[in-house]
XYZ file of C-alpha atoms in Angstrom:
767
model
C -0.292 -0.397 -0.235
C 0.579 3.911 0.394
C 2.277 4.889 3.319
C 0.637 7.359 4.916
C 2.043 10.679 6.134
C 2.115 12.351 9.705
C 1.529 15.875 7.858
C 0.241 17.248 11.224
C 0.063 17.063 14.898
C -0.987 18.563 17.983
C -2.449 18.292 21.537
C -3.136 19.182 25.853
C -1.302 16.680 27.596
C -0.762 16.026 31.652
C 1.664 18.448 31.960
C 1.927 19.365 28.232
C 0.109 22.311 27.131
C 1.740 22.226 23.346
C 3.461 18.191 21.593
C 6.599 20.584 21.932
C 6.329 20.354 25.190
C 4.781 16.986 25.745
C 8.003 15.565 23.275
C 9.810 17.765 25.422
C 9.476 15.997 29.820
C 8.925 13.134 27.669
C 12.965 12.919 26.813
C 13.546 14.351 29.896
C 11.426 11.670 31.056
C 9.949 14.122 33.050
C 6.515 12.007 35.212
C 3.387 14.867 34.836
C 1.265 12.844 37.234
C 0.014 15.825 39.955
C -1.067 14.899 43.082
C -4.002 15.941 45.187
C -5.034 18.052 48.386
C -8.305 16.887 50.253
C -8.450 20.875 50.105
C -8.752 19.514 46.541
C -11.155 17.603 45.457
C -13.444 18.771 48.520
C -13.106 22.279 46.900
C -14.217 20.954 43.182
C -17.354 18.097 44.876
C -15.823 15.187 46.226
C -17.756 13.752 49.172
C -15.305 13.648 51.694
C -16.060 10.161 52.512
C -14.440 9.340 49.417
C -11.811 11.138 49.404
C -10.149 9.894 52.990
C -10.679 6.681 52.197
C -7.620 4.889 52.968
C -8.259 3.147 50.138
C -9.038 5.849 47.469
C -5.091 7.286 45.877
C -5.824 11.518 45.074
C -3.746 11.633 42.275
C -4.433 11.672 37.868
C -3.052 13.010 35.381
C -4.482 16.153 34.403
C -4.664 18.831 31.813
C -5.175 22.158 33.167
C -8.031 25.089 32.322
C -9.792 21.596 30.923
C -13.084 24.135 32.306
C -12.157 27.329 29.424
C -12.712 27.765 25.954
C -12.996 30.719 22.923
C -16.319 30.638 22.024
C -16.054 33.675 20.195
C -14.075 32.075 18.153
C -15.600 29.638 17.123
C -19.151 31.760 16.625
C -20.997 29.938 19.987
C -23.105 31.894 22.034
C -22.099 31.680 25.851
C -24.853 29.637 27.119
C -23.492 27.094 24.191
C -20.129 26.472 25.448
C -21.262 26.520 29.293
C -23.907 23.436 27.874
C -20.885 21.835 25.623
C -19.099 19.009 26.757
C -15.922 20.260 27.858
C -14.680 17.036 25.926
C -15.795 18.786 22.497
C -14.768 21.539 23.223
C -11.349 21.200 23.835
C -11.470 18.373 21.086
C -11.991 21.172 18.404
C -9.808 23.601 19.629
C -6.819 20.777 18.966
C -8.463 20.072 15.843
C -7.800 23.424 14.505
C -4.380 23.428 15.514
C -3.626 20.337 14.407
C -4.321 22.033 11.352
C -2.259 24.810 10.907
C 0.173 22.216 11.886
C -0.076 20.659 8.306
C 0.111 23.991 7.377
C -2.798 24.453 5.015
C -5.994 26.865 5.109
C -9.242 23.569 4.599
C -10.384 26.741 3.452
C -8.760 26.923 0.821
C -7.061 22.555 0.894
C -8.032 21.203 -2.717
C -9.651 18.561 -1.607
C -11.682 17.219 1.673
C -10.515 16.479 4.912
C -11.908 13.729 7.940
C -11.598 12.912 11.428
C -11.918 10.058 12.431
C -12.090 10.720 17.377
C -13.653 9.245 20.125
C -14.004 10.335 23.146
C -14.356 9.291 26.891
C -18.395 8.518 28.448
C -19.718 11.999 29.199
C -20.327 12.416 32.380
C -20.711 16.945 32.078
C -24.369 16.488 31.001
C -24.965 13.448 33.588
C -22.944 15.127 36.861
C -23.062 19.358 36.259
C -25.934 20.101 33.821
C -28.870 17.837 34.948
C -27.663 17.934 38.516
C -28.151 21.249 37.996
C -32.274 22.885 39.336
C -31.966 26.247 37.514
C -30.258 24.617 33.832
C -33.208 21.634 34.581
C -35.390 24.180 34.475
C -34.490 26.475 31.329
C -35.212 25.303 27.846
C -31.134 24.742 27.353
C -32.234 21.586 28.955
C -33.592 20.897 25.150
C -30.502 20.946 23.225
C -28.131 20.000 25.271
C -27.454 16.862 23.431
C -25.636 17.262 20.415
C -23.551 18.960 22.636
C -23.045 15.912 24.811
C -22.836 13.182 23.166
C -20.481 10.654 22.086
C -22.366 10.832 18.367
C -21.429 14.413 17.226
C -17.631 14.966 18.840
C -16.168 14.177 15.469
C -18.904 15.902 13.182
C -19.182 18.787 14.972
C -15.462 19.246 14.603
C -15.909 19.518 11.442
C -18.817 21.893 11.083
C -16.652 24.338 13.733
C -13.774 24.261 11.349
C -15.444 23.778 8.318
C -14.433 20.731 7.144
C -16.255 18.743 3.878
C -14.534 14.897 3.728
C -15.853 12.560 6.045
C -16.874 12.097 10.189
C -17.001 9.427 12.418
C -16.977 9.253 14.964
C -15.027 6.319 16.996
C -15.427 4.009 20.770
C -13.272 0.759 20.935
C -12.905 1.935 24.770
C -8.273 2.248 25.166
C -7.928 1.483 22.066
C -10.757 4.556 20.348
C -8.040 6.661 19.311
C -5.348 3.849 17.515
C -8.562 2.955 16.113
C -9.020 6.448 14.481
C -5.274 6.864 13.069
C -5.549 3.225 11.129
C -9.813 4.330 9.903
C -8.408 7.152 9.043
C -5.222 4.943 6.951
C -8.068 3.130 5.022
C -10.091 6.711 3.561
C -7.308 7.525 2.035
C -5.841 5.099 0.434
C -9.738 4.288 -0.612
C -10.206 7.838 -1.548
C -12.771 8.953 0.297
C -11.437 12.229 1.573
C -7.306 13.865 0.608
C -6.489 14.518 3.972
C -8.241 13.206 7.403
C -7.554 13.941 10.967
C -7.931 10.916 14.041
C -7.632 11.025 17.444
C -9.503 11.048 21.176
C -9.624 13.146 23.912
C -10.866 12.410 27.357
C -11.660 14.217 30.205
C -13.138 13.572 33.773
C -15.788 15.414 35.706
C -15.077 16.622 37.971
C -12.118 18.171 35.931
C -9.265 16.464 39.023
C -10.118 13.284 40.606
C -7.940 10.224 41.696
C -9.281 6.913 41.846
C -9.438 4.175 44.102
C -8.342 0.839 44.818
C -9.728 -2.641 44.679
C -7.925 -5.472 44.704
C -7.579 -7.648 41.826
C -7.687 -4.086 39.908
C -5.990 -2.144 37.110
C -5.326 1.026 39.514
C -2.465 1.512 40.934
C -1.743 1.920 44.396
C 0.827 3.923 44.982
C -0.173 6.565 42.004
C 2.671 6.435 40.105
C 1.810 3.959 36.441
C 5.647 2.199 36.202
C 5.017 -0.373 32.896
C 7.714 -3.315 33.093
C 8.691 -2.687 35.888
C 8.504 -5.700 39.470
C 7.399 -3.153 41.674
C 3.853 -1.777 38.961
C 1.262 -2.422 41.091
C -1.059 -0.592 38.193
C -2.066 1.764 35.957
C -3.260 5.813 36.644
C -5.910 7.980 34.869
C -4.257 10.252 32.984
C -6.055 13.061 30.617
C -5.708 15.222 28.030
C -6.374 15.229 23.734
C -4.255 14.107 20.824
C -4.658 14.604 17.057
C -2.876 14.498 14.311
C -3.345 15.034 10.845
C -2.335 12.131 7.759
C -1.676 12.498 4.164
C -1.327 9.852 1.409
C 2.287 10.119 1.009
C 2.669 11.296 -3.472
C 0.956 14.315 -2.438
C 1.925 14.925 1.084
C 5.399 15.788 -0.946
C 3.989 17.395 -3.936
C 2.522 19.893 -1.501
C 5.785 19.705 0.114
C 4.406 19.326 3.351
C 6.457 18.483 6.696
C 6.400 14.852 7.456
C 7.060 14.151 10.391
C 7.013 10.440 10.286
C 5.122 7.652 7.235
C 2.459 5.108 8.624
C 3.483 1.410 6.083
C 1.201 -0.038 7.650
C -2.056 -1.217 10.723
C -4.368 -3.606 11.542
C -7.691 -4.153 13.990
C -8.564 -7.391 15.275
C -11.227 -8.629 18.667
C -9.738 -11.073 20.924
C -12.426 -13.011 20.471
C -14.656 -15.447 23.435
C -11.084 -17.131 23.603
C -9.890 -15.903 27.256
C -10.407 -15.382 30.675
C -13.476 -13.127 30.227
C -14.527 -9.674 28.466
C -12.261 -7.343 30.520
C -9.419 -9.817 29.932
C -6.441 -9.375 27.165
C -5.590 -12.435 24.803
C -2.296 -12.741 24.272
C -2.204 -15.050 21.151
C -4.940 -11.286 19.994
C -2.502 -9.337 20.920
C -0.106 -11.360 18.796
C -1.442 -12.229 15.647
C -2.880 -8.441 15.025
C 1.266 -6.725 15.126
C 1.993 -9.576 13.085
C -0.654 -8.502 10.355
C 0.614 -4.913 9.941
C 3.964 -5.880 9.581
C 2.694 -8.091 7.094
C 0.346 -5.473 5.893
C 3.610 -2.901 6.468
C 6.108 -5.353 4.589
C 9.094 -5.073 7.144
C 11.128 -7.553 9.167
C 10.429 -7.273 13.285
C 14.640 -7.193 13.063
C 13.979 -3.885 11.352
C 11.785 -2.148 14.355
C 13.672 -0.601 16.799
C 10.887 0.688 19.249
C 7.268 -0.395 20.493
C 5.151 1.887 21.892
C 3.404 0.248 24.142
C -0.011 -0.401 25.605
C 2.000 -0.703 28.716
C -0.309 -0.072 31.868
C 2.268 -1.910 34.508
C -0.558 -4.203 35.678
C 0.641 -7.630 36.104
C -1.385 -8.989 34.182
C -1.370 -6.720 30.953
C 2.421 -5.911 30.041
C 3.558 -9.602 30.850
C 1.038 -11.112 28.530
C 1.564 -7.945 26.253
C 5.100 -9.312 26.001
C 5.152 -12.215 25.467
C 2.341 -11.811 22.144
C 5.087 -9.363 21.071
C 7.646 -11.555 21.614
C 5.487 -13.952 19.619
C 4.778 -11.673 16.947
C 7.984 -10.846 16.577
C 8.978 -14.195 16.195
C 13.335 -13.570 15.328
C 15.940 -15.196 17.147
C 17.387 -11.669 18.453
C 17.662 -10.846 21.495
C 17.773 -7.050 23.404
C 17.636 -4.902 20.062
C 13.767 -2.998 20.267
C 13.612 -0.557 23.219
C 9.544 -0.924 24.398
C 8.277 1.786 26.622
C 4.971 3.487 27.531
C 3.542 7.542 27.827
C 1.653 6.641 30.684
C 4.310 5.983 32.646
C 4.474 10.209 31.863
C 0.842 11.225 31.405
C -1.460 7.912 33.316
C -3.690 5.826 30.955
C -6.148 8.909 29.110
C -8.581 5.939 27.398
C -10.128 7.405 24.249
C -7.121 9.811 23.632
C -3.904 6.566 25.080
C -3.982 5.494 21.374
C -3.033 9.436 20.086
C -1.082 9.921 22.923
C 1.194 7.133 22.615
C 1.962 7.106 18.835
C 2.486 11.051 19.070
C 5.240 9.663 21.351
C 5.873 7.277 19.008
C 6.025 9.825 15.666
C 7.997 12.496 17.501
C 10.516 9.903 18.876
C 10.906 9.079 14.839
C 11.393 13.050 13.886
C 14.163 13.533 16.338
C 16.335 10.031 16.071
C 16.153 9.619 20.167
C 14.548 6.806 22.064
C 12.736 8.255 24.685
C 13.582 6.751 28.464
C 10.645 4.424 30.863
C 10.480 5.774 33.330
C 9.776 4.897 36.473
C 10.976 1.549 35.638
C 14.522 0.334 38.413
C 14.719 -3.945 37.855
C 12.020 -5.883 34.678
C 8.971 -7.813 36.486
C 10.024 -11.378 36.752
C 7.253 -13.072 35.154
C 8.240 -11.295 31.454
C 11.285 -13.019 30.915
C 12.544 -9.611 29.196
C 16.004 -11.829 28.771
C 14.711 -14.297 26.859
C 13.004 -11.317 24.633
C 13.925 -8.726 21.131
C 13.188 -6.021 23.469
C 15.220 -4.173 26.517
C 13.370 -0.965 29.211
C 15.797 1.915 28.236
C 16.192 4.335 31.299
C 17.549 7.283 29.332
C 17.284 9.188 26.607
C 19.797 7.723 23.757
C 19.943 8.750 20.416
C 18.200 6.246 17.653
C 21.205 6.153 14.926
C 20.521 4.700 12.316
C 20.695 1.293 10.245
C 20.997 -0.510 6.711
C 17.061 0.131 6.827
C 15.569 3.244 7.677
C 14.333 3.838 11.665
C 10.668 2.144 12.286
C 8.798 2.642 15.225
C 5.304 0.258 16.335
C 1.949 0.699 18.387
C -0.082 -0.631 19.526
C -3.224 -0.072 22.169
C -5.598 -2.599 23.405
C -8.410 -1.818 24.725
C -11.190 -3.718 27.467
C -13.736 -5.796 25.326
C -11.393 -7.070 22.753
C -10.497 -4.319 19.819
C -6.846 -3.768 19.500
C -4.812 -2.046 16.693
C -1.008 -1.652 15.353
C 0.090 0.143 13.404
C 3.779 0.093 11.735
C 5.862 3.652 11.478
C 9.009 5.287 9.679
C 10.733 7.889 9.905
C 10.219 10.527 7.224
C 11.566 10.481 3.850
C 14.880 12.998 4.132
C 13.252 16.363 2.293
C 14.699 17.942 -0.493
C 17.514 20.487 0.100
C 16.137 23.312 -0.461
C 16.936 26.234 -2.927
C 17.981 28.722 -1.357
C 15.655 31.514 -1.220
C 16.574 34.596 -4.493
C 15.097 37.246 -1.542
C 17.043 38.864 -0.119
C 13.656 40.233 2.544
C 10.552 38.304 3.524
C 6.851 39.122 3.442
C 5.517 37.203 7.387
C 1.842 37.555 7.598
C 0.307 37.461 10.881
C -3.944 37.702 11.801
C -6.253 36.753 14.668
C -9.507 37.755 15.611
C -9.533 39.880 18.897
C -6.215 42.526 19.561
C -5.203 40.819 22.392
C -4.430 37.168 19.937
C -2.421 39.285 17.112
C -0.937 40.425 19.797
C 0.154 36.791 21.606
C 0.552 34.887 17.975
C 3.117 37.550 17.050
C 5.223 36.514 20.463
C 4.638 33.242 20.436
C 5.904 33.064 16.665
C 8.926 35.805 18.062
C 9.795 32.922 20.604
C 9.386 29.765 18.606
C 11.821 32.219 15.627
C 13.981 32.517 18.834
C 14.405 29.397 19.877
C 14.710 27.245 16.496
C 17.779 28.006 14.605
C 16.252 24.906 12.065
C 13.624 27.474 10.709
C 13.997 29.411 7.285
C 12.089 32.337 7.030
C 11.780 31.067 3.018
C 9.260 28.541 5.361
C 7.645 30.782 7.725
C 6.539 32.867 5.562
C 4.959 30.955 3.295
C 3.555 28.788 5.934
C 2.033 32.001 7.176
C 0.834 33.077 4.125
C -1.018 29.929 2.264
C -1.942 27.909 5.667
C -3.431 30.221 8.112
C -7.239 31.791 8.399
C -6.973 35.431 7.729
C -8.718 37.045 9.965
C -9.976 40.610 11.220
C -6.667 41.674 12.737
C -3.586 42.294 11.058
C -0.229 42.057 10.920
C 2.192 42.428 8.484
C 6.281 42.639 9.030
C 9.270 42.351 6.298
C 13.122 41.479 7.289
C 15.907 39.735 6.361
C 16.763 37.097 9.036
C 14.924 35.838 11.376
C 16.688 37.832 14.070
C 15.119 40.351 12.488
C 11.740 39.385 12.707
C 12.330 38.349 16.132
C 13.078 42.993 16.395
C 10.660 43.345 14.572
C 7.532 40.860 16.319
C 9.036 42.534 19.292
C 8.188 45.727 18.940
C 5.180 47.358 19.438
C 2.680 47.816 17.099
C -1.193 48.938 16.766
C -3.727 47.038 16.145
C -5.249 46.799 12.563
C -8.385 45.638 11.647
C -9.448 44.488 8.023
C -11.196 47.169 6.641
C -13.018 45.364 3.617
C -12.185 44.167 0.340
C -9.835 46.785 -1.126
C -10.145 48.794 -4.122
C -6.657 49.264 -5.391
C -5.949 52.263 -8.123
C -2.785 51.604 -10.142
C -0.666 54.781 -10.302
C 2.177 55.160 -13.050
C 3.600 58.516 -12.595
C 5.461 58.661 -15.521
C 9.331 59.132 -16.025
C 9.066 60.180 -11.773
C 9.403 55.783 -11.827
C 12.639 55.849 -13.127
C 14.502 56.092 -9.523
C 18.109 54.355 -10.705
C 18.648 50.843 -10.114
C 15.305 50.900 -7.288
C 13.675 48.160 -8.019
C 17.603 46.121 -9.261
C 15.968 43.482 -6.066
C 13.075 42.884 -8.290
C 14.495 41.931 -11.112
C 16.699 39.801 -10.083
C 13.993 37.958 -8.074
C 10.727 38.914 -9.302
C 10.618 35.949 -12.375
C 7.040 38.048 -13.756
C 8.816 41.481 -13.436
C 12.336 40.305 -14.680
C 10.305 38.590 -17.800
C 8.552 42.036 -18.657
C 11.754 44.196 -18.602
C 13.717 41.203 -20.683
C 10.551 41.588 -23.433
C 10.386 45.950 -23.157
C 14.529 45.760 -23.689
C 14.443 43.391 -26.360
C 11.478 45.226 -27.731
C 13.258 49.095 -27.672
C 16.981 47.641 -28.268
C 16.659 49.047 -32.434
C 14.469 51.947 -31.237
C 17.281 53.290 -28.957
C 20.630 51.904 -29.634
C 20.944 50.395 -26.132
C 20.124 48.221 -24.085
C 17.511 50.482 -20.756
C 18.334 47.852 -18.447
C 21.350 50.092 -18.563
C 19.482 52.892 -18.171
C 16.995 50.820 -15.279
C 20.623 48.700 -12.917
C 23.296 51.117 -13.994
C 24.849 49.728 -11.266
C 24.646 45.653 -11.909
C 24.007 45.643 -16.014
C 26.781 44.978 -17.808
C 28.121 48.019 -20.024
C 26.111 50.217 -18.143
C 29.015 52.664 -18.236
C 28.230 52.925 -22.360
C 24.727 54.125 -21.380
C 23.376 57.758 -21.640
C 20.485 58.048 -18.783
C 19.963 61.657 -19.671
C 18.757 61.057 -23.569
C 15.251 60.740 -22.972
C 13.832 59.002 -26.080
C 16.384 56.190 -23.271
C 14.764 56.847 -20.024
C 10.599 57.555 -21.096
C 11.015 53.923 -22.461
C 12.685 52.498 -19.491
C 10.806 54.461 -17.098
C 7.777 52.707 -19.257
C 9.449 49.330 -18.696
C 9.526 49.782 -15.015
C 6.242 50.464 -14.983
C 4.417 48.389 -17.375
C 7.019 45.296 -15.729
C 5.839 46.558 -11.892
C 1.957 46.267 -12.994
C 2.383 42.393 -15.079
C 3.931 41.662 -11.530
C 0.970 42.903 -9.321
C -1.821 42.089 -11.108
C 0.338 37.633 -11.637
C -0.336 38.471 -7.855
C -4.421 38.237 -8.128
C -3.855 42.770 -7.843
C -6.204 44.326 -10.105
C -7.062 47.723 -10.694
C -10.074 49.239 -10.485
C -9.131 51.382 -12.362
C -5.765 53.466 -13.972
C -4.017 57.107 -14.200
C -1.384 57.531 -15.718
C 0.647 61.266 -16.430
C 3.371 61.489 -19.659
C 4.516 58.350 -20.674
C 2.539 56.880 -18.052
C -1.144 57.517 -19.604
C 0.662 54.963 -22.625
C 1.050 51.877 -19.598
C -2.073 52.299 -19.067
C -3.724 52.223 -22.398
C -0.748 48.780 -22.769
C -2.177 47.615 -19.280
C -5.241 47.867 -20.035
C -5.386 45.706 -23.982
C -5.933 48.896 -25.697
C -2.755 49.446 -27.173
C -0.404 46.649 -28.138
C 3.271 46.875 -26.832
C 5.322 47.537 -28.800
C 4.124 50.846 -30.398
C 3.369 52.136 -27.604
C 7.104 51.538 -26.862
C 8.053 53.184 -29.841
C 4.802 56.027 -29.358
C 7.433 57.228 -25.338
C 11.178 56.356 -27.596
C 9.195 58.832 -30.389
C 8.088 62.690 -27.500
C 7.910 61.374 -24.159
C 5.175 63.801 -24.678
C 3.633 65.535 -21.582
C 0.653 65.501 -19.680
C -1.540 67.758 -18.677
C -1.063 68.422 -14.556
C -4.100 69.513 -13.353
C -5.747 66.777 -14.988
C -4.495 64.076 -13.415
C -3.606 65.505 -9.778
C -7.373 66.054 -10.322
C -7.454 62.444 -10.869
C -5.858 61.170 -8.562
C -7.922 63.532 -5.971
C -11.058 61.927 -7.042
C -10.003 58.564 -7.093
C -7.982 58.863 -3.377
C -11.400 60.526 -2.134
C -13.089 57.385 -3.029
C -13.635 55.255 0.715
C -11.878 52.372 0.364
C -9.270 53.177 -2.100
C -5.531 52.511 -1.877
C -3.266 54.275 -4.586
C -0.678 51.751 -5.751
C 2.492 53.910 -7.314
C 3.892 51.967 -10.194
C 7.152 53.518 -8.494
C 7.965 55.763 -5.973
C 5.395 57.567 -4.432
C 6.559 60.912 -2.907
C 5.601 62.515 -5.297
C 1.599 61.626 -5.515
C 2.319 62.278 -1.623
C 2.909 66.113 -2.683
C -0.027 66.107 -5.203
C -2.894 65.380 -2.506
C -1.274 66.935 0.369
C -3.731 70.045 0.071
C -6.382 67.999 -0.576
C -9.012 67.859 2.649
C -8.373 64.487 4.093
C -5.357 63.654 2.536
C -4.380 62.574 5.741
C -6.763 59.337 5.894
C -5.711 59.153 2.144
C -3.869 55.807 1.118
C -0.461 55.535 -1.164
C 1.347 52.753 -1.930
C 4.351 53.079 -3.519
C 5.803 49.706 -5.587
C 9.825 51.295 -4.555
C 11.492 53.786 -2.613
C 11.295 57.351 -2.933
C 14.572 58.599 -4.049
C 14.913 59.921 0.316
C 15.120 56.694 1.438
C 17.655 53.961 1.856
C 15.283 50.461 1.303
C 15.624 48.927 -1.431
C 13.121 48.514 -3.850
C 12.587 44.956 -3.077
C 11.623 45.614 1.191
C 8.968 48.419 0.124
C 7.406 46.171 -2.199
C 6.745 43.188 0.030
C 5.626 45.761 2.871
C 3.593 46.970 -0.140
C 2.656 43.836 -0.647
C 1.556 43.560 3.247
C -0.414 46.554 3.323
C -3.158 45.202 0.478
C -3.000 42.096 2.415
C -4.315 43.820 5.327
C -6.497 45.849 4.395
C -8.236 42.680 3.488
C -7.267 42.851 -0.862
C -6.950 39.227 -2.157
C -3.618 38.174 -2.579
C -2.699 35.493 -4.743
C 0.052 33.497 -2.319
C 0.603 30.679 -4.502
C 1.188 33.134 -6.826
C 3.225 35.227 -4.532
C 6.188 32.364 -4.642
C 6.719 31.825 -7.491
C 9.612 28.665 -8.590
C 10.957 28.467 -5.895
C 9.523 25.336 -3.410
C 9.659 26.687 0.372
C 8.265 24.137 2.499
C 5.429 23.713 5.077
C 7.053 24.606 8.672
C 5.080 23.681 11.955
C 4.665 27.380 13.606
C 3.082 28.240 16.410
C -1.134 27.165 16.813
C -3.813 30.307 17.004
C -3.175 32.234 20.367
C -7.400 30.900 21.815
C -8.523 33.434 23.975
C -9.599 31.034 26.742
C -12.609 32.465 29.104
C -14.284 29.699 31.769
C -17.963 28.164 30.812
C -19.363 25.935 33.632
C -22.551 24.908 35.523
C -21.788 22.805 37.775
C -24.241 20.567 40.296
C -26.501 22.167 43.174
C -24.759 21.860 46.305
C -24.048 18.370 47.711
C -25.979 17.049 44.586
C -23.074 14.190 43.581
C -24.182 11.006 45.631
C -20.805 8.573 46.806
C -20.081 6.993 43.751
C -18.133 3.644 46.111
C -14.952 1.992 45.536
C -16.065 -0.271 42.686
C -13.960 -0.179 40.180
C -14.461 2.436 37.355
C -15.724 0.659 33.918
C -13.958 3.253 31.615
C -10.311 0.736 32.728
C -8.065 -0.880 30.061
C -6.188 -3.676 31.091
């Protein structure tokens, strides 16, 4: 089968608000299990008789502010946000961040995007909403189901993010999110969609709490999960969300996506009834699903260097899992494959557990590093570890390349026996990035609110400062094509990352896009000509260079010299012999400059609503409008560049500038136009933008051109960013996601409405 590329990854996991933080924690061996005080638990509503019971362990892996949500971003009213299961809320935010991590805006994505995901049991409706008398007596009680029921998890995310592919809620207990990844792969291979998101979410109600320990149960008495360790007594609950984005490899390569890893094969099966009971695991079934995934992937067990195991740390589950793995690997090699489980770090995330483990394996491949297995001192004797292909790494270690690409396996097994296994491979080496022809780059940022825009700038500055591998051309491209454009906007033009960081940290007034901007091209004739001002543009912009070259060839027999020597005297060979005082040369040179700039702007999607020309600029306007052919226009200019009625030109400028929502876009410097408008009433509100810098500035032409492009985008002009990219092949890179402006949305139960739950084993847990 065609490999599936992992092109996006996002999550909020215990101790880690981002996937980058999750990797840092896991490779540093951080345990993110919280231990709560009696006061904390009482405050959120747990009965005193429960939390003081000697068999109650006040520990779990939790995420901060799980009751907060950016309702305005998703168009929710306060009432809609408050009656929504927090799981559905944070899942929608994580889907948005995952889409951003791909570098694709769904509004411009050429294809269908699907969603496959599942969640933990909804407890917000029964334990909070229905336990609140005010809610029960409100009209909201009749509309709460679509905001809470599991059935609507995937479709709610598809609706909020405007995704048109299949949207399917998947439920198989603790293997849910890895099953979702498998189903997403199958949908891509069957061309049911062109990108697929897969993942899971789990949150408890109340949002913090511990668990009871009972004889024969799966929970650890000491509040620590110790996979494969001799002293392990079970697992610890964990909560959070993780979502991955997948594409067919061929499509990901064609779009220069940020490929984190490849999925080579996956498989599902069920235990059936050949086991001790419904909750019990089956060594045979686990072995078969692993062997099947390896067969689908077409790889040998000896080529797999790491397995992200289900690894709950239970005395029964770990030995059965390792026996199944050993049987599936079917090799005489010993101790060559690392094995671990992120449950030691963050707990058992139920429906999100498989996606969390999948994320850790992907990140291990991406960083070429084996993460440590924490809380491990000596192997459980029942594992017979020395007779297996596996070892438990206790420190982070480099993952050296070998005869085959680095490969990993990921397992998730569930109560009821639905088993999933996926075989991963490191991403193919990206093609060497061609050095950008541009010496400057345009970065664009937008948000729904001024504060979010300021946060986005600060977050990007931190990323640029901390990540030396980021290429500014890739960053600019990703921001241009891979982010939704919102009302509050900001742009900056910079040469390198240091300049970008300084600009991002400089104070900037928030600017709200004022609707579609009407552009009027102003062609100022001879005033457009500034020798060498467009030299960088000629070197970097193929459309501009092509049109200048065309004009030069047409004008050569008319002038007896190359007009490029007049345009670029500092860089053009033979420029020393050019007569730049001869109007027969300078006028055609000014014509070529304006003609080429006009073509460049139009190629970028900036279409003029009108054109105003002065002197030879009138001929350029007629030519751009199709009323005059280029050879004839050049011949006329080369023969009374001619003069124009300055009064009529200024009057036309003033009339155009006074029209609401109009930008005067000069095909050259703009200082002459600004002077012409200076006496007009309301001139301070006019928008005049240059294509080239003024004579009194040392800013080069390319920086000015890109700054004006950013100003037009900031004023809500539609820009063809693919055309701006031209023939370059920048990569889509992972950048900070949208800085959601969250507030607390919560309906709690009436005082005393929680009933003691007893100490029986919760039904959601897995072996």
